[in-house]
CSV table of C-alpha atoms and ligand atoms in Angstrom, one decimal:
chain,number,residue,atom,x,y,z
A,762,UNK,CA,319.1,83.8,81.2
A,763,UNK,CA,317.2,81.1,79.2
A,764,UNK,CA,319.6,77.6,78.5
A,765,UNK,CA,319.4,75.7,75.5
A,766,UNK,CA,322.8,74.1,76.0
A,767,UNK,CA,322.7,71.6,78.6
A,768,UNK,CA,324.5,68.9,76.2
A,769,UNK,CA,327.5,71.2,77.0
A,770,UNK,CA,327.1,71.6,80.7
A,771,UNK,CA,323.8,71.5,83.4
A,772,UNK,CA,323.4,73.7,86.3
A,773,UNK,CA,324.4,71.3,89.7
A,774,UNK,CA,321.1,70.0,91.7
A,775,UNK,CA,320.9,71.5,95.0
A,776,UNK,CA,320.4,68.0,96.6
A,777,UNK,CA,324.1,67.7,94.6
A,778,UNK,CA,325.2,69.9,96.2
A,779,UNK,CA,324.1,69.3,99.7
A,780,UNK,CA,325.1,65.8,99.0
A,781,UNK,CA,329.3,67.5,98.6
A,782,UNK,CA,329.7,70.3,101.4
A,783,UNK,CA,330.6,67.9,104.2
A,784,UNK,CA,333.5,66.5,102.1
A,785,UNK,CA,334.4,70.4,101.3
A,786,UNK,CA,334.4,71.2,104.6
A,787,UNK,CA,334.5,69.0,107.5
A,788,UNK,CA,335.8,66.0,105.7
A,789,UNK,CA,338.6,66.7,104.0
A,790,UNK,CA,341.1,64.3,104.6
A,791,UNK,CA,342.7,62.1,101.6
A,792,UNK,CA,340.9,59.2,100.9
A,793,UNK,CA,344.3,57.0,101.0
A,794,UNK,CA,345.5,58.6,105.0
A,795,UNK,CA,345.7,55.7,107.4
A,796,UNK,CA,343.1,57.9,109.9
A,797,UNK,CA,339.8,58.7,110.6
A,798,UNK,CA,339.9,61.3,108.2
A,799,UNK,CA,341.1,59.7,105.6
A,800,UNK,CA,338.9,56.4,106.2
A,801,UNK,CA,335.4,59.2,106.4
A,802,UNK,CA,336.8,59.9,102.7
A,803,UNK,CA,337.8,56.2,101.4
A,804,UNK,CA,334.4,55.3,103.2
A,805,UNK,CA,332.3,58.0,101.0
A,806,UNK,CA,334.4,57.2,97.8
A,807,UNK,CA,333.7,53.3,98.2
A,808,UNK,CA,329.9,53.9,99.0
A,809,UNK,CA,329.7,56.5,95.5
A,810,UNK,CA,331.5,53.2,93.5
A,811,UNK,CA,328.7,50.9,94.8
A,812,UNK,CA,326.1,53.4,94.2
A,813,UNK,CA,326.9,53.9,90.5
A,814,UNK,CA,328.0,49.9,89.8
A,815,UNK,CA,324.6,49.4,91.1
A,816,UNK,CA,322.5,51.9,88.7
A,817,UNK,CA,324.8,51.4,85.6
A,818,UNK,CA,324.4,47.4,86.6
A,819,UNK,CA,328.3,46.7,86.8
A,820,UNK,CA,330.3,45.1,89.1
A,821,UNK,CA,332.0,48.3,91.7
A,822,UNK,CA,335.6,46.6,90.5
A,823,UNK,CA,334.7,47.6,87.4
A,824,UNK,CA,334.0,51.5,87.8
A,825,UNK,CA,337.2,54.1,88.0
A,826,UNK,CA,336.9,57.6,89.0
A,827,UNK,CA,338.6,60.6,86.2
A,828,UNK,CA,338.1,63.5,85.7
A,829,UNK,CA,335.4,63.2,82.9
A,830,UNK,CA,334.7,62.0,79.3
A,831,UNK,CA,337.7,63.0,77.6
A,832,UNK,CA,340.2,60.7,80.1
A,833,UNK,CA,338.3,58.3,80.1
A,834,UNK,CA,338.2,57.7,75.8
A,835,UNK,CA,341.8,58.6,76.3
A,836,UNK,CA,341.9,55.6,78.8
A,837,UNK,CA,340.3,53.3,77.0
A,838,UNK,CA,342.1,54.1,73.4
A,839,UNK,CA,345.5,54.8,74.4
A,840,UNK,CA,345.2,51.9,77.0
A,841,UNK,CA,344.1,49.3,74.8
A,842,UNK,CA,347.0,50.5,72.4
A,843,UNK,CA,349.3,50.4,74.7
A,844,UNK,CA,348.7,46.9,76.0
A,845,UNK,CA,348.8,45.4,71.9
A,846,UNK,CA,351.9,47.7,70.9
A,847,UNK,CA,350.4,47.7,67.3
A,848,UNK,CA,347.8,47.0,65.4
A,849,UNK,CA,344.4,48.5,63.7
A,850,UNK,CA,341.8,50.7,65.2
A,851,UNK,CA,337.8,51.2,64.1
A,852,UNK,CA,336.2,54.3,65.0
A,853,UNK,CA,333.2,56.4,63.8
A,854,UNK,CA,334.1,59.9,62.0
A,855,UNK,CA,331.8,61.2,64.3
A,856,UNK,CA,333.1,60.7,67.8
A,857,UNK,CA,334.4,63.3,70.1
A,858,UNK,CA,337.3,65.1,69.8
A,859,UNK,CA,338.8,63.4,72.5
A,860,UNK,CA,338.7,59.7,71.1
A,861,UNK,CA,339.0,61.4,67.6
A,862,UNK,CA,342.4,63.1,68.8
A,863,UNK,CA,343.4,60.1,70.9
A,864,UNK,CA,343.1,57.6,67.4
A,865,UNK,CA,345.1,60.7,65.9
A,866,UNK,CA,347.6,60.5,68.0
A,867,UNK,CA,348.0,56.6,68.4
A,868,UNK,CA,348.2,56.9,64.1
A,869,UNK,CA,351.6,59.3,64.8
A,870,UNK,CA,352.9,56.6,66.9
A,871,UNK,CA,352.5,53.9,64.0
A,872,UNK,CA,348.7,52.1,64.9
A,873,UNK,CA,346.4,52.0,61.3
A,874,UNK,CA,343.0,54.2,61.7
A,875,UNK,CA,340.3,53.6,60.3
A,876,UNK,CA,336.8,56.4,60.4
A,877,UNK,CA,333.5,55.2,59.2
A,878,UNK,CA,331.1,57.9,58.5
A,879,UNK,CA,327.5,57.8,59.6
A,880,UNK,CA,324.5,57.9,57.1
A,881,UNK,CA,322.4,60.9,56.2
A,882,UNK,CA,320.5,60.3,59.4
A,883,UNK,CA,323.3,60.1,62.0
A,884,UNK,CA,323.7,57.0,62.3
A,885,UNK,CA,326.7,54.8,61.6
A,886,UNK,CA,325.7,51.2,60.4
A,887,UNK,CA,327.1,48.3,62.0
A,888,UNK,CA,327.6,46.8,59.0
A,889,UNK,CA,330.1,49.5,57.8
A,890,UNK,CA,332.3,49.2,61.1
A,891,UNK,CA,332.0,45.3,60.2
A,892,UNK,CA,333.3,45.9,57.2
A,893,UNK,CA,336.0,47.7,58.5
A,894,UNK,CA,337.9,45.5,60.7
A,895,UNK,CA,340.7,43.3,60.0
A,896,UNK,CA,342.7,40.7,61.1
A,897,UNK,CA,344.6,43.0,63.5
A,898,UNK,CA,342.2,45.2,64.8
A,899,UNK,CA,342.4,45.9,68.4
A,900,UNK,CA,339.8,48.8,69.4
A,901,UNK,CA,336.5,49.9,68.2
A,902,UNK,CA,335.2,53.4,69.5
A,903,UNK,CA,331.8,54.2,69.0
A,904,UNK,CA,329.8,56.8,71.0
A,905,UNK,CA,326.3,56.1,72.5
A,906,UNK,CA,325.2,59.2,70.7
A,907,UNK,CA,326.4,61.8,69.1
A,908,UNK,CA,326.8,65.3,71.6
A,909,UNK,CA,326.0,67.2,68.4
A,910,UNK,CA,323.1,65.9,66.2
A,911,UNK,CA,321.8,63.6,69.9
A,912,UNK,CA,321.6,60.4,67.3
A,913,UNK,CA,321.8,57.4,69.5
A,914,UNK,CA,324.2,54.8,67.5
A,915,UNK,CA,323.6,51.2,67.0
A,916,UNK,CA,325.6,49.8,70.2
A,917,UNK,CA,324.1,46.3,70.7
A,918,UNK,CA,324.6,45.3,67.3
A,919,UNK,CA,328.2,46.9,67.4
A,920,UNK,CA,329.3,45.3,70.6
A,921,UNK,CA,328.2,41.8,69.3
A,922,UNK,CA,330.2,42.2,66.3
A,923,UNK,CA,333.3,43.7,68.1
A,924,UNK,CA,332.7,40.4,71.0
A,925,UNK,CA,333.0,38.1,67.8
A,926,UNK,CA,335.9,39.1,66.6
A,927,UNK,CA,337.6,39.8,70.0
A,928,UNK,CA,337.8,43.5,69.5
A,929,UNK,CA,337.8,45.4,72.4
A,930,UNK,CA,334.8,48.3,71.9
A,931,UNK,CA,334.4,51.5,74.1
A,932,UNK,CA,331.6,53.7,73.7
A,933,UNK,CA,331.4,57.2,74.6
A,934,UNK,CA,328.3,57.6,77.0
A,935,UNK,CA,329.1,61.0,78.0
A,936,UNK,CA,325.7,62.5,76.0
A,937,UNK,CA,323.7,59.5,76.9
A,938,UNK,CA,324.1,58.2,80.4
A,939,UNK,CA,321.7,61.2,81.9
A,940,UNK,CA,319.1,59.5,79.2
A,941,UNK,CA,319.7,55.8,79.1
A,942,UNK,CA,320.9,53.2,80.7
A,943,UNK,CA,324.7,52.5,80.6
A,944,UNK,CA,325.2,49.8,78.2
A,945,UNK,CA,327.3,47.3,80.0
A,946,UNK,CA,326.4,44.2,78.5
A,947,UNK,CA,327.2,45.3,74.9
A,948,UNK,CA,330.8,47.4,75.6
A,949,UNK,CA,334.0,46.3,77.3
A,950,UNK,CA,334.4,50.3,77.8
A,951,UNK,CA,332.1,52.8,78.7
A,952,UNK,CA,333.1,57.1,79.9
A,953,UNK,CA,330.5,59.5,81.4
A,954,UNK,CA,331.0,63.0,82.8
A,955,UNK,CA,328.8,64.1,85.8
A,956,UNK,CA,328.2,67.4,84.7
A,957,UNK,CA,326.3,66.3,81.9
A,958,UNK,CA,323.6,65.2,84.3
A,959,UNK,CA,323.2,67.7,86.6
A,960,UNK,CA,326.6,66.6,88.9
A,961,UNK,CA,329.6,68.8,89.4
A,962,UNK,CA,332.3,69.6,86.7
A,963,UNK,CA,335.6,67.8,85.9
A,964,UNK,CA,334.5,64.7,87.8
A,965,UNK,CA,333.4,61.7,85.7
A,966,UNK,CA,334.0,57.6,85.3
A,967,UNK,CA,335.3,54.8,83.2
A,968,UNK,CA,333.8,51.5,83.4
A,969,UNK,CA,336.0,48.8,82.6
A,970,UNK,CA,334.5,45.0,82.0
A,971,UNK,CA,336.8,42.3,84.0
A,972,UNK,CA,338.9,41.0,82.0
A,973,UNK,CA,339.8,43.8,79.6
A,974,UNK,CA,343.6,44.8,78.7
A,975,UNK,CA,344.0,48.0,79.4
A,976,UNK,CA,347.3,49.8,80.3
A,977,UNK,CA,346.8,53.0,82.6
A,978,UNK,CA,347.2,56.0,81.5
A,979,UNK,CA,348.3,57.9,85.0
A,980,UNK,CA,350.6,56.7,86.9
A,981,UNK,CA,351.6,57.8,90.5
A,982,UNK,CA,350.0,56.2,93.5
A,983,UNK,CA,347.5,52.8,94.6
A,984,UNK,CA,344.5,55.1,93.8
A,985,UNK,CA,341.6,53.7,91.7
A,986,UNK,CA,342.6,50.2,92.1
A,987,UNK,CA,346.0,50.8,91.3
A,988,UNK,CA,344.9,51.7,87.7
A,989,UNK,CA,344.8,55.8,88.1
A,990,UNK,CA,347.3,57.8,90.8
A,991,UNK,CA,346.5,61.3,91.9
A,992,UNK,CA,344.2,61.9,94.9
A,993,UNK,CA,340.8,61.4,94.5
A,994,UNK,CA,338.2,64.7,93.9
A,995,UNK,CA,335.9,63.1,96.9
A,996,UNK,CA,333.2,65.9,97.1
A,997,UNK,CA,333.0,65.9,93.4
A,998,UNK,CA,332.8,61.7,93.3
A,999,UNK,CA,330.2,61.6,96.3
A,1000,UNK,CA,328.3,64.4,94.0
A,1001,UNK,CA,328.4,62.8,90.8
A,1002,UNK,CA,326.4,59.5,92.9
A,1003,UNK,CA,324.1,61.8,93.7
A,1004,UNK,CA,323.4,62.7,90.4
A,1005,UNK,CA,323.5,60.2,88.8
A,1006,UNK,CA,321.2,57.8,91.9
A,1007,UNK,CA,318.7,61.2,91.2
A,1008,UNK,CA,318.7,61.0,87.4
A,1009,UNK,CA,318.2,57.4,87.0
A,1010,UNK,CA,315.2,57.6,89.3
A,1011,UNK,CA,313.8,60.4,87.8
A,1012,UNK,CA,314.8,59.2,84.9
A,1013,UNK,CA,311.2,58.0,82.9
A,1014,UNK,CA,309.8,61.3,84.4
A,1015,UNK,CA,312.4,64.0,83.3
A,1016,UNK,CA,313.0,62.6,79.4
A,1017,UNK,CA,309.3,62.9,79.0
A,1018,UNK,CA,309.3,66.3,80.6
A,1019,UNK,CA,312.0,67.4,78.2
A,1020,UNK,CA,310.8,65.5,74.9
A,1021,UNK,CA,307.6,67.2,75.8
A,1022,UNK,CA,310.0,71.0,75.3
A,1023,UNK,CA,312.1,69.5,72.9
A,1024,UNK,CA,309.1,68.2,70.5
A,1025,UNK,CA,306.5,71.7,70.5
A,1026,UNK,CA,310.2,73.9,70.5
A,1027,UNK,CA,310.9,72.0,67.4
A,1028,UNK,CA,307.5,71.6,65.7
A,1029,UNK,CA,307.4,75.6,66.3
A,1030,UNK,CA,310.9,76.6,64.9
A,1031,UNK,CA,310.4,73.8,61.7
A,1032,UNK,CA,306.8,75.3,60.4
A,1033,UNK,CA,307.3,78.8,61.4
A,1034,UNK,CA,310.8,80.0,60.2
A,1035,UNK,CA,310.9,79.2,56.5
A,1036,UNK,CA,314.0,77.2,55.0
A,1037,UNK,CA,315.0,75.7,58.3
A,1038,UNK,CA,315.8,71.7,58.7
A,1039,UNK,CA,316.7,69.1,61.3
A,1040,UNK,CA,319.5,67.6,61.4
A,1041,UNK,CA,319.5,64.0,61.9
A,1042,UNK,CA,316.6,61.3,62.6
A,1043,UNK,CA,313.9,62.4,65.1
A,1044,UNK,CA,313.4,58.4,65.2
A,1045,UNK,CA,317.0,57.9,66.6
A,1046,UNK,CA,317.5,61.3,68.4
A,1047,UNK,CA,317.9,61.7,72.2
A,1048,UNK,CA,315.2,63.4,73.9
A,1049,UNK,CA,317.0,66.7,74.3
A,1050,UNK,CA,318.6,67.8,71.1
A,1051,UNK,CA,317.7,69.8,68.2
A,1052,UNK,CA,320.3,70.4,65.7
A,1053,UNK,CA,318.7,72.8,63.1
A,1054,UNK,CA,319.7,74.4,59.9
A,1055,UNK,CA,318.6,77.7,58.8
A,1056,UNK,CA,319.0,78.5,55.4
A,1057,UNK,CA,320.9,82.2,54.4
A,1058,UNK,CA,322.0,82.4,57.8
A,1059,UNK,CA,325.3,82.2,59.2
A,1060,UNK,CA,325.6,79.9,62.8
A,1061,UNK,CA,327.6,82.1,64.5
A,1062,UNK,CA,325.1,85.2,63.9
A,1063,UNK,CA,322.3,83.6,65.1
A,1064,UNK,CA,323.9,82.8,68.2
A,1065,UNK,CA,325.4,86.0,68.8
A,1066,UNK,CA,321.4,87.6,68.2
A,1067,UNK,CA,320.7,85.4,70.4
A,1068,UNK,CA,323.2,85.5,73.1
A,1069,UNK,CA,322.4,89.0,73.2
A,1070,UNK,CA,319.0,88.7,74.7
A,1071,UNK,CA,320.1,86.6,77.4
A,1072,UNK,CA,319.7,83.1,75.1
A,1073,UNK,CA,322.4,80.3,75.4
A,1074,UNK,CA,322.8,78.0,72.5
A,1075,UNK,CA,326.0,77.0,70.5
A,1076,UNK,CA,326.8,75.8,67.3
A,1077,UNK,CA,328.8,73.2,65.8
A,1078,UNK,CA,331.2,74.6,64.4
A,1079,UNK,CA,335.0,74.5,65.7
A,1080,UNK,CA,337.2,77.5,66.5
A,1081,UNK,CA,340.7,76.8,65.4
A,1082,UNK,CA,343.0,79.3,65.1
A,1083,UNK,CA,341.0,82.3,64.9
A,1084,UNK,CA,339.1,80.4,61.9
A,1085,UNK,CA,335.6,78.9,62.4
A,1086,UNK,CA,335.1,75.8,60.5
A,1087,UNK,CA,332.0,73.7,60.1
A,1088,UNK,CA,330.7,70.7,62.0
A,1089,UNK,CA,333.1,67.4,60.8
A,1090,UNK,CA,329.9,65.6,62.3
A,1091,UNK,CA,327.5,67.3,60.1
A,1092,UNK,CA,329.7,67.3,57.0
A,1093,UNK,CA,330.1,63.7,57.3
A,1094,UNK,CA,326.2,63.0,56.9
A,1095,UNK,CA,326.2,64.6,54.0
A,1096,UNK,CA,326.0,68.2,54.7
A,1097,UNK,CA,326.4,70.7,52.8
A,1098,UNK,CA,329.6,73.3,53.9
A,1099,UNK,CA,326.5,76.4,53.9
A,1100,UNK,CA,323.7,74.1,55.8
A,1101,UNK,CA,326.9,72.6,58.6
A,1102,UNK,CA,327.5,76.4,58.8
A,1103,UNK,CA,324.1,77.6,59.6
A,1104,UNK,CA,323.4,74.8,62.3
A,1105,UNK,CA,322.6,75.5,66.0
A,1106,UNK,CA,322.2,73.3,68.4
A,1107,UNK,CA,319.6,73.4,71.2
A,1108,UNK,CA,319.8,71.0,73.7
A,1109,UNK,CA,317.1,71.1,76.7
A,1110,UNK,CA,317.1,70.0,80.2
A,1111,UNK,CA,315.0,69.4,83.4
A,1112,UNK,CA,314.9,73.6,84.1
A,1113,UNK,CA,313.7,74.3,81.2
A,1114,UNK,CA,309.9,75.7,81.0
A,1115,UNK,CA,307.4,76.0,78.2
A,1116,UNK,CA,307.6,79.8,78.4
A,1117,UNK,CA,310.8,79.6,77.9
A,1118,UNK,CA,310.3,77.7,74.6
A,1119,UNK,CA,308.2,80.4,73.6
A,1120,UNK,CA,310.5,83.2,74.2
A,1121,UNK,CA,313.0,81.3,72.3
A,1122,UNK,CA,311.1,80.8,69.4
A,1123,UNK,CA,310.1,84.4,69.1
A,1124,UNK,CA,313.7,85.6,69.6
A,1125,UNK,CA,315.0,83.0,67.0
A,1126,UNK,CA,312.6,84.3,64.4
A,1127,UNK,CA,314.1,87.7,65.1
A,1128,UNK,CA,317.3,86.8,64.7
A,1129,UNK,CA,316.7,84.8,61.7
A,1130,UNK,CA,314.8,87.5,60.0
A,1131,UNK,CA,317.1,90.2,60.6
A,1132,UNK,CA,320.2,88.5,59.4
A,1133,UNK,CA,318.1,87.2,56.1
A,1134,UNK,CA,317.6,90.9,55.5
A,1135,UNK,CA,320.5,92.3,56.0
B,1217,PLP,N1,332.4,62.9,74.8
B,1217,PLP,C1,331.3,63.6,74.5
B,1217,PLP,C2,330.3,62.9,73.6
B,1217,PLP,C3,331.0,64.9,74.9
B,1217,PLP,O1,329.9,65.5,74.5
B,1217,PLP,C4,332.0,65.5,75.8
B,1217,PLP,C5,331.8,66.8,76.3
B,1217,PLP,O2,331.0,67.6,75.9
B,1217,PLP,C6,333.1,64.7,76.2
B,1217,PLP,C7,333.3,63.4,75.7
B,1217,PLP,C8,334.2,65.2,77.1
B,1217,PLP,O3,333.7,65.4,78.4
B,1217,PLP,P1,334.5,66.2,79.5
B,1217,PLP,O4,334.7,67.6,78.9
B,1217,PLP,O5,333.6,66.3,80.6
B,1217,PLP,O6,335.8,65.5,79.7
């Protein structure tokens, strides 16, 4: 099998893994029993919160343990909602569907929302979410970079402009934080999944800056701080340390190691398949992703074709309801309905090999050729 799709999931690092057992096996107490195997557990959890406050250069008070991106942008929106009871939220068309879907379902309970679309490159301009806000605007969401096109968005400039005005600002680092570092001195709220760099599934964290109003969002016992009940996952949190201590070492290393894939992959597929384009800036992109267009072809085909020789890719588009509808993300630059359909996305990772590229390539012009001629 050849992976091209590691901005949806990567494959767990055996030192990840290693890193887990003992809490899967020999210690598995609950982190919050008054005994030795509980305090092995609380021990391991505490030690994984200092690790990460350490590499994402936070305080450890600051970082909560859930279960991935999508609870913590639910968090973060619904929490800062929550706290202000009403008011005016700014968010980029373009975030996930889990801050997308939280914003829509803070708007059914009476908060004003308020989507500014990116430009034809991917990017959204601060100046535009400036513009934006009002008086009574409580939240602005807008994600490190986008898990579709890889555009990294203008955070610093968007923080500063959200600290101005006292608007508390959360961005979604859930595609960036395997690439770069977390951006802690320009958002009061931050959300990363583990599996996204090489860490275990359904394991993730929200940082929270001191001082922030934020209501929880699941209550039950003195977990997290008070601030998220449930017991804690603690092979899966002493995993996702390990990850993430491994992939901000490696860090400089690896993004060069998969630009390197990323770059000939792309220059290959650009001047060798006729009518294909990139979507998004090269300029702004993350070092993994490749969101191309390819013209008389239909997404969905292409993966299929290539699924079928062992290939895994995916496209952008949605499946609701039986119906497969293009990618919001690429709409909203400007996209045309036929180009959003025809997109794939390839996103690389640290496995990948140059001969791999080369398969890929050669399987893609296949694929392309044969649905163009049918
Ligand atoms: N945010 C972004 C940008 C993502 O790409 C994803 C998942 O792909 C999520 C949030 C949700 O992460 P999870 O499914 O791990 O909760």
């Amino acid at each position: 099998m050849i992976y091209l799709d590691n901005a949806a999931s990567t494959r767990l690092d055996d030192e990840v893994l290693t890193a887990m057992l003992p809490y899967l096996k020999e210690n598995f107490g609950n982190a919050q029993s008054q005994h030795a195997a509980g305090r092995a557990c609380a021990n391991a959890i505490s030690a994984a919160r200092d690790k990460i406050a350490a590499l994402a250069g936070c305080r450890a008070d600051e970082v909560y343990f859930v279960s991935g991106g999508t609870e913590a942008g639910n968090t973060a929106l619904k929490g800062v909602c929550a706290t202000h009871k009403k008011g005016h939220l700014v968010l980029s068309s373009i975030e996930h569907a889990s801050v997308y879907e939280s914003a829509s379902d803070m708007k059914k309970l009476g908060f004003d929302v308020t989507f500014v679309e990116p430009e034809k490159d991917g990017a959204v301009l601060a100046e535009n979410i400036a513009n934006a806000m009002r008086a009574d605007t409580i939240f602005c969401a807008v994600m490190a970079a986008n898990n579709e096109t890889g555009v990294i968005q203008p955070v610093e400039e968007i923080g500063k402009i959200c600290r101005e005005r006292g608007v508390f600002f959360y961005t979604d680092c859930v595609q960036t934080a395997a690439y770069l570092p977390m951006p802690v001195r320009h958002a009061d709220g931050m959300g990363f999944s583990a599996h996204k760099f090489y860490g275990p599934k359904g394991t993730g964290a929200l940082i929270l800056k001191k001082g922030s109003k934020v209501f929880r969002l699941i209550s039950g016992g003195m977990q997290e701080m008070g601030f998220r009940g449930g017991t804690v996952n603690t092979a899966a949190i002493v995993g996702m340390a390990a990850a993430y201590e491994k992939t901000c070492l490696e860090r400089d290393k690896t993004n060069a190691y998969i630009k390197g894939l990323r770059d000939a992959f792309l220059k290959r597929v650009l001047s060798e398949v006729e009518g294909t384009r990139l979507n998004g800036d090269l300029n702004k992109m993350l070092p993994s992703l490749a969101n191309i267009s390819f013209d008389g072809c239909d997404g969905e085909n292409i993966l299929f074709l290539l699924d079928l020789k062992g290939i895994c890719v995916s496209t952008g588009a949605a499946c609701s309801a039986g119906a497969v509808s293009p990618s919001d993300t690429l709409i909203s630059m400007g996209c045309d309905l036929k180009s959003a359909k025809s997109s794939i996305r390839f996103s690389f990772g640290k496995h990948n090999t140059e001969a791999e590229v080369e398969e890929v390539v050669g399987a893609l012009k296949f694929a392309v050729q044969k649905i163009r001629n049918n």
